[in-house]
Coordinates of N, CA and C in Angstrom, one line a residue:
M537 N 12.0 200.4 89.4 CA 12.8 200.5 90.5 C 13.9 199.5 90.4
L538 N 15.0 200.1 90.4 CA 16.2 199.3 90.3 C 16.5 198.6 91.6
W539 N 16.3 199.3 92.7 CA 16.7 198.8 94.0 C 15.7 197.9 94.7
S540 N 14.6 197.7 94.1 CA 13.6 196.9 94.8 C 13.9 195.4 94.7
K541 N 13.4 194.7 95.7 CA 13.6 193.3 95.7 C 12.5 192.6 94.9
S542 N 13.0 191.7 94.1 CA 12.0 191.0 93.3 C 11.4 189.8 94.1
P543 N 10.1 189.6 94.0 CA 9.5 188.6 94.8 C 9.8 187.2 94.4
S544 N 10.4 187.0 93.2 CA 10.6 185.7 92.7 C 11.9 185.0 93.2
V545 N 12.8 185.8 93.7 CA 14.1 185.3 94.3 C 14.0 185.4 95.8
A546 N 14.3 184.2 96.4 CA 14.3 184.2 97.8 C 15.6 184.9 98.4
P547 N 15.5 185.5 99.5 CA 16.6 186.2 100.1 C 17.8 185.2 100.4
G548 N 19.0 185.5 100.0 CA 20.2 184.7 100.2 C 20.3 183.6 99.2
A549 N 19.5 183.5 98.2 CA 19.6 182.4 97.3 C 20.8 182.5 96.3
C550 N 21.3 183.7 96.2 CA 22.5 183.8 95.3 C 23.8 183.5 96.0
Y551 N 23.7 183.3 97.3 CA 25.0 183.0 98.0 C 25.1 181.5 98.2
A552 N 26.4 181.0 98.4 CA 26.6 179.6 98.6 C 26.0 179.2 100.0
T553 N 25.5 178.0 100.0 CA 24.9 177.6 101.3 C 26.0 176.7 102.0
E554 N 25.9 176.7 103.3 CA 26.9 175.9 104.1 C 26.6 174.4 103.9
L555 N 27.6 173.7 103.6 CA 27.4 172.2 103.4 C 27.3 171.6 104.8
P556 N 26.6 170.5 104.9 CA 26.4 169.9 106.2 C 27.8 169.2 106.6
R557 N 28.1 169.4 107.8 CA 29.4 168.8 108.3 C 29.2 167.4 108.8
P558 N 30.2 166.6 108.5 CA 30.1 165.2 109.0 C 30.2 165.2 110.6
P559 N 29.6 164.2 111.2 CA 29.7 164.2 112.6 C 31.2 164.0 113.1
P560 N 31.5 164.5 114.2 CA 32.9 164.4 114.7 C 33.3 162.9 115.0
R561 N 34.5 162.6 114.6 CA 35.0 161.2 114.8 C 35.4 161.1 116.3
S562 N 35.1 160.0 116.8 CA 35.5 159.8 118.2 C 37.0 159.6 118.3
Q563 N 37.7 160.4 119.1 CA 39.2 160.3 119.2 C 39.5 159.3 120.3
P564 N 40.6 158.5 120.1 CA 40.9 157.6 121.2 C 41.5 158.4 122.4
S565 N 41.2 157.9 123.5 CA 41.7 158.6 124.8 C 43.2 158.6 124.9
K566 N 43.7 159.7 125.3 CA 45.2 159.8 125.4 C 45.7 159.4 126.8
W567 N 44.8 159.1 127.8 CA 45.2 158.8 129.1 C 46.0 157.5 129.2
P568 N 45.6 156.4 128.5 CA 46.5 155.2 128.6 C 47.9 155.5 128.2
I569 N 48.1 156.2 127.1 CA 49.5 156.5 126.6 C 50.2 157.4 127.7
T570 N 49.5 158.3 128.2 CA 50.1 159.2 129.2 C 50.5 158.4 130.5
V571 N 49.6 157.6 130.9 CA 49.9 156.8 132.1 C 51.1 155.8 131.9
A572 N 51.1 155.2 130.7 CA 52.2 154.3 130.4 C 53.5 155.0 130.3
A573 N 53.5 156.2 129.6 CA 54.8 156.9 129.5 C 55.3 157.4 130.9
L574 N 54.3 157.8 131.8 CA 54.7 158.1 133.1 C 55.3 156.9 133.9
A575 N 54.6 155.8 133.8 CA 55.1 154.6 134.4 C 56.5 154.2 134.0
V576 N 56.7 154.2 132.7 CA 58.1 153.9 132.1 C 59.1 154.9 132.6
G577 N 58.7 156.2 132.6 CA 59.7 157.2 133.1 C 60.0 157.1 134.5
L578 N 59.0 156.8 135.4 CA 59.3 156.6 136.8 C 60.1 155.3 137.1
S579 N 59.8 154.3 136.3 CA 60.6 153.0 136.5 C 62.1 153.3 136.0
G580 N 62.3 154.0 135.0 CA 63.6 154.3 134.5 C 64.4 155.1 135.6
W581 N 63.7 156.1 136.1 CA 64.3 156.9 137.2 C 64.7 156.1 138.4
A582 N 63.8 155.2 138.8 CA 64.0 154.4 140.0 C 65.2 153.5 139.7
A583 N 65.3 152.9 138.5 CA 66.4 152.0 138.2 C 67.7 152.7 138.2
F584 N 67.7 153.9 137.6 CA 68.9 154.7 137.6 C 69.4 155.1 139.0
M585 N 68.4 155.5 139.9 CA 68.8 155.9 141.2 C 69.3 154.7 142.0
T586 N 68.7 153.5 141.8 CA 69.2 152.3 142.5 C 70.6 152.0 142.0
F587 N 70.9 152.1 140.7 CA 72.2 151.8 140.2 C 73.2 152.8 140.7
A588 N 72.8 154.1 140.6 CA 73.8 155.2 141.0 C 74.1 155.1 142.5
T589 N 73.2 154.9 143.4 CA 73.5 154.8 144.8 C 74.2 153.6 145.1
N590 N 74.0 152.5 144.4 CA 74.8 151.3 144.6 C 76.2 151.5 144.2
Q591 N 76.4 152.1 143.1 CA 77.8 152.4 142.7 C 78.5 153.3 143.7
E592 N 77.8 154.2 144.3 CA 78.4 155.1 145.3 C 78.8 154.3 146.5
K593 N 78.0 153.3 146.9 CA 78.4 152.5 148.0 C 79.6 151.6 147.7
L594 N 79.6 151.0 146.5 CA 80.7 150.2 146.0 C 82.0 150.9 146.0
S595 N 82.0 152.2 145.7 CA 83.2 152.9 145.5 C 83.7 153.6 146.9
S596 N 82.9 153.4 147.9 CA 83.3 154.0 149.2 C 84.5 153.3 149.9
S597 N 85.2 154.0 150.7 CA 86.3 153.5 151.4 C 85.8 152.4 152.5
V598 N 84.6 152.6 153.0 CA 84.0 151.7 153.9 C 83.9 150.3 153.3
F599 N 83.3 150.3 152.1 CA 83.1 149.0 151.4 C 84.4 148.3 151.1
R600 N 85.4 149.1 150.7 CA 86.7 148.5 150.4 C 87.4 147.9 151.6
S601 N 87.2 148.6 152.8 CA 87.8 148.2 154.0 C 87.1 146.9 154.5
I602 N 85.8 146.8 154.3 CA 85.1 145.6 154.7 C 85.5 144.4 153.9
V603 N 85.7 144.6 152.6 CA 86.1 143.5 151.7 C 87.5 143.1 152.0
R604 N 88.4 144.0 152.3 CA 89.8 143.7 152.7 C 89.8 142.9 154.0
A605 N 89.0 143.3 155.0 CA 88.9 142.5 156.2 C 88.4 141.1 156.0
L606 N 87.4 141.0 155.1 CA 86.8 139.6 154.8 C 87.9 138.7 154.2
R607 N 88.7 139.2 153.3 CA 89.7 138.4 152.6 C 90.8 138.0 153.5
A608 N 91.0 138.8 154.6 CA 92.1 138.5 155.5 C 91.7 137.6 156.7
D609 N 90.4 137.4 156.8 CA 89.9 136.6 158.0 C 90.1 135.1 157.7
H610 N 90.9 134.4 158.5 CA 91.2 133.0 158.3 C 90.0 132.1 158.6
Q611 N 89.2 132.4 159.6 CA 88.1 131.6 159.9 C 87.1 131.6 158.8
L612 N 86.9 132.7 158.1 CA 86.0 132.8 157.0 C 86.5 132.1 155.8
Q613 N 87.8 132.1 155.6 CA 88.4 131.3 154.5 C 88.2 129.8 154.7
E614 N 88.2 129.3 155.9 CA 88.0 127.9 156.1 C 86.6 127.5 155.7
V615 N 85.6 128.4 156.0 CA 84.2 128.1 155.7 C 83.9 128.4 154.2
L616 N 84.2 129.6 153.7 CA 83.8 129.9 152.3 C 84.9 129.5 151.3
G617 N 86.1 129.3 151.7 CA 87.2 129.0 150.7 C 88.0 130.2 150.4
E618 N 88.8 130.0 149.4 CA 89.7 131.1 148.9 C 88.9 132.0 148.0
A619 N 89.5 133.1 147.6 CA 88.9 134.1 146.6 C 87.6 134.6 147.1
I620 N 87.5 135.1 148.3 CA 86.3 135.7 148.9 C 86.1 137.0 148.2
R621 N 84.9 137.2 147.7 CA 84.6 138.4 147.0 C 83.1 138.7 147.0
P622 N 82.7 140.0 146.8 CA 81.2 140.2 146.7 C 80.6 139.5 145.6
Q623 N 79.4 139.0 145.8 CA 78.7 138.2 144.8 C 78.1 139.1 143.7
P624 N 78.5 138.9 142.4 CA 77.9 139.8 141.4 C 76.4 139.5 141.1
E625 N 75.7 140.5 140.7 CA 74.3 140.4 140.3 C 74.2 140.7 138.9
W626 N 73.3 140.0 138.2 CA 73.2 140.1 136.7 C 72.5 141.5 136.4
Y627 N 71.6 142.0 137.2 CA 70.9 143.2 136.9 C 71.7 144.4 137.2
L628 N 72.9 144.3 137.8 CA 73.8 145.4 138.1 C 75.1 145.3 137.2
N629 N 75.0 144.5 136.2 CA 76.1 144.4 135.2 C 77.3 143.8 135.9
G630 N 77.1 142.8 136.8 CA 78.2 142.1 137.4 C 78.7 142.7 138.7
D631 N 78.1 143.8 139.2 CA 78.5 144.4 140.5 C 77.6 143.8 141.6
A632 N 78.1 143.9 142.8 CA 77.4 143.4 144.0 C 76.3 144.4 144.3
H633 N 75.2 143.9 144.9 CA 74.1 144.8 145.4 C 74.3 145.0 146.9
V634 N 74.6 146.2 147.3 CA 74.8 146.6 148.7 C 73.6 147.2 149.2
K635 N 73.0 146.5 150.2 CA 71.8 147.0 150.9 C 72.2 147.8 152.1
G636 N 71.4 148.8 152.4 CA 71.7 149.5 153.6 C 72.2 150.9 153.4
K637 N 72.7 151.5 154.4 CA 73.2 152.9 154.3 C 74.6 153.1 154.8
I638 N 75.4 153.9 154.1 CA 76.7 154.3 154.5 C 76.6 155.9 154.7
N639 N 76.6 156.3 155.9 CA 76.5 157.7 156.2 C 77.5 158.1 157.2
Q640 N 78.7 158.4 156.8 CA 79.8 158.7 157.7 C 79.6 160.0 158.4
L641 N 79.0 161.0 157.7 CA 78.8 162.3 158.4 C 77.9 162.2 159.6
Q642 N 76.9 161.4 159.5 CA 76.0 161.3 160.7 C 76.4 160.2 161.6
G643 N 77.5 159.4 161.2 CA 78.0 158.4 162.1 C 77.3 157.1 162.1
N644 N 76.6 156.7 160.9 CA 75.9 155.5 160.8 C 76.3 154.7 159.6
I645 N 76.7 153.5 159.8 CA 77.0 152.6 158.7 C 76.3 151.3 159.0
D646 N 75.4 150.9 158.1 CA 74.6 149.6 158.3 C 74.4 149.0 156.9
V647 N 75.3 148.0 156.5 CA 75.2 147.5 155.2 C 75.2 146.0 155.3
S648 N 74.6 145.4 154.2 CA 74.7 143.9 154.0 C 74.8 143.6 152.6
F649 N 75.5 142.6 152.2 CA 75.6 142.2 150.8 C 76.1 140.7 150.8
R650 N 75.8 140.1 149.7 CA 76.2 138.7 149.5 C 77.7 138.6 149.2
V651 N 78.3 137.5 149.7 CA 79.7 137.3 149.5 C 79.8 135.8 149.0
R652 N 80.9 135.6 148.2 CA 81.1 134.2 147.6 C 82.5 133.8 147.7
G653 N 82.8 132.6 148.0 CA 84.1 132.0 148.0 C 84.2 130.8 147.1
S654 N 85.3 130.1 147.1 CA 85.4 128.9 146.3 C 84.6 127.7 146.8
K655 N 84.3 127.7 148.1 CA 83.5 126.6 148.7 C 82.1 126.9 148.9
G656 N 81.7 128.2 149.1 CA 80.3 128.5 149.4 C 80.1 130.0 149.4
S657 N 78.9 130.4 149.9 CA 78.6 131.8 149.9 C 77.7 132.1 151.1
G658 N 77.5 133.4 151.3 CA 76.7 133.8 152.5 C 76.4 135.3 152.4
T659 N 75.9 135.8 153.5 CA 75.5 137.2 153.5 C 76.3 137.9 154.6
L660 N 76.9 139.0 154.3 CA 77.7 139.8 155.3 C 76.8 140.8 155.9
Y661 N 76.9 141.0 157.2 CA 76.2 142.1 157.9 C 77.2 142.9 158.6
F662 N 77.2 144.2 158.4 CA 78.1 145.1 159.1 C 77.4 146.3 159.6
T663 N 77.5 146.6 160.9 CA 76.9 147.8 161.5 C 77.9 148.5 162.4
S664 N 78.0 149.8 162.2 CA 79.0 150.6 163.0 C 78.4 151.9 163.2
I665 N 78.6 152.5 164.4 CA 78.1 153.8 164.7 C 79.3 154.7 165.3
R666 N 79.1 156.0 165.3 CA 80.0 156.9 165.9 C 79.1 157.7 166.9
K667 N 79.5 157.7 168.2 CA 78.6 158.3 169.2 C 78.6 159.8 169.1
E668 N 79.8 160.4 168.8 CA 79.8 161.8 168.7 C 80.9 162.2 167.6
K669 N 80.8 163.4 167.2 CA 81.6 163.9 166.1 C 83.1 163.9 166.6
G670 N 83.9 163.4 165.8 CA 85.4 163.3 166.1 C 85.8 162.0 166.8
A671 N 84.8 161.3 167.3 CA 85.1 160.0 168.0 C 85.2 158.9 166.9
P672 N 86.0 157.8 167.3 CA 86.1 156.7 166.3 C 84.8 155.9 166.2
F673 N 84.6 155.2 165.1 CA 83.4 154.4 164.9 C 83.6 153.1 165.8
T674 N 82.4 152.7 166.3 CA 82.4 151.5 167.1 C 81.6 150.4 166.3
V675 N 82.3 149.3 166.1 CA 81.7 148.2 165.3 C 80.7 147.4 166.2
L676 N 79.5 147.4 165.8 CA 78.4 146.7 166.6 C 78.2 145.3 166.0
R677 N 78.3 145.1 164.7 CA 78.0 143.8 164.1 C 78.9 143.7 162.9
F678 N 79.6 142.6 162.8 CA 80.5 142.3 161.6 C 80.5 140.8 161.5
R679 N 79.6 140.2 160.8 CA 79.5 138.8 160.7 C 79.0 138.4 159.3
V680 N 79.3 137.1 159.0 CA 78.8 136.5 157.8 C 78.0 135.3 158.2
I681 N 76.8 135.2 157.7 CA 75.9 134.1 157.9 C 75.9 133.3 156.6
C682 N 76.5 132.1 156.6 CA 76.7 131.3 155.4 C 75.4 130.7 155.0
D683 N 75.3 130.2 153.8 CA 74.1 129.6 153.3 C 73.8 128.3 154.0
D684 N 74.8 127.6 154.6 CA 74.5 126.4 155.4 C 74.2 126.6 156.8
G685 N 74.1 127.9 157.2 CA 73.7 128.3 158.6 C 74.8 128.6 159.5
T686 N 76.1 128.4 159.1 CA 77.2 128.8 159.9 C 77.3 130.3 160.0
I687 N 77.6 130.7 161.3 CA 77.8 132.1 161.5 C 79.2 132.4 161.9
V688 N 79.9 133.3 161.1 CA 81.3 133.6 161.3 C 81.4 135.0 161.7
N689 N 81.8 135.3 162.9 CA 82.1 136.7 163.3 C 83.5 137.1 162.9
I690 N 83.6 138.2 162.2 CA 84.8 138.6 161.6 C 85.6 139.3 162.7
S691 N 86.8 138.9 162.9 CA 87.6 139.4 164.1 C 88.3 140.7 163.7
D692 N 88.8 140.8 162.5 CA 89.6 142.0 162.1 C 88.7 143.1 161.7
A693 N 88.2 143.9 162.6 CA 87.2 144.9 162.2 C 88.0 146.0 161.4
P694 N 87.4 146.5 160.3 CA 88.1 147.5 159.5 C 88.1 148.8 160.3
S695 N 89.1 149.6 160.1 CA 89.1 150.9 160.7 C 88.4 151.9 159.8
V696 N 87.3 152.4 160.3 CA 86.5 153.4 159.5 C 86.9 154.8 160.0
E697 N 87.2 155.6 159.1 CA 87.6 157.0 159.4 C 86.6 158.0 159.2

């Protein structure tokens, strides 16, 4: 019998056997890298948004009018000295940091920023509202509080259009 199985050979003995696999290596967790990348990305986005919105405030006509009124005020020049300007910040590449909101469409302007002169420095506070569309802005607060505690109310209110 040609086709009969011989009892001396075990079934499947002529075929290659499967080699034992090594145990799987433990892979390092990818969560710390993912969380770190997410934190860096969100921090970068927040820094960019802070810089971009600050640049928008610095380039507004409201900011320029406020600075023009500061430089023209004689009482402030007596306290802070000549060359009154916004105080630069190192983290904004030498630009001033303007806190608050400038929203002319809704009729709200509320900003504060540091100013510096040749004799001293202080913080400017400016608040103005528009009661209804088409009406002129009403200046509620326009003052500089100097670092020595002196409060200077700015008399020449800028015209906000």
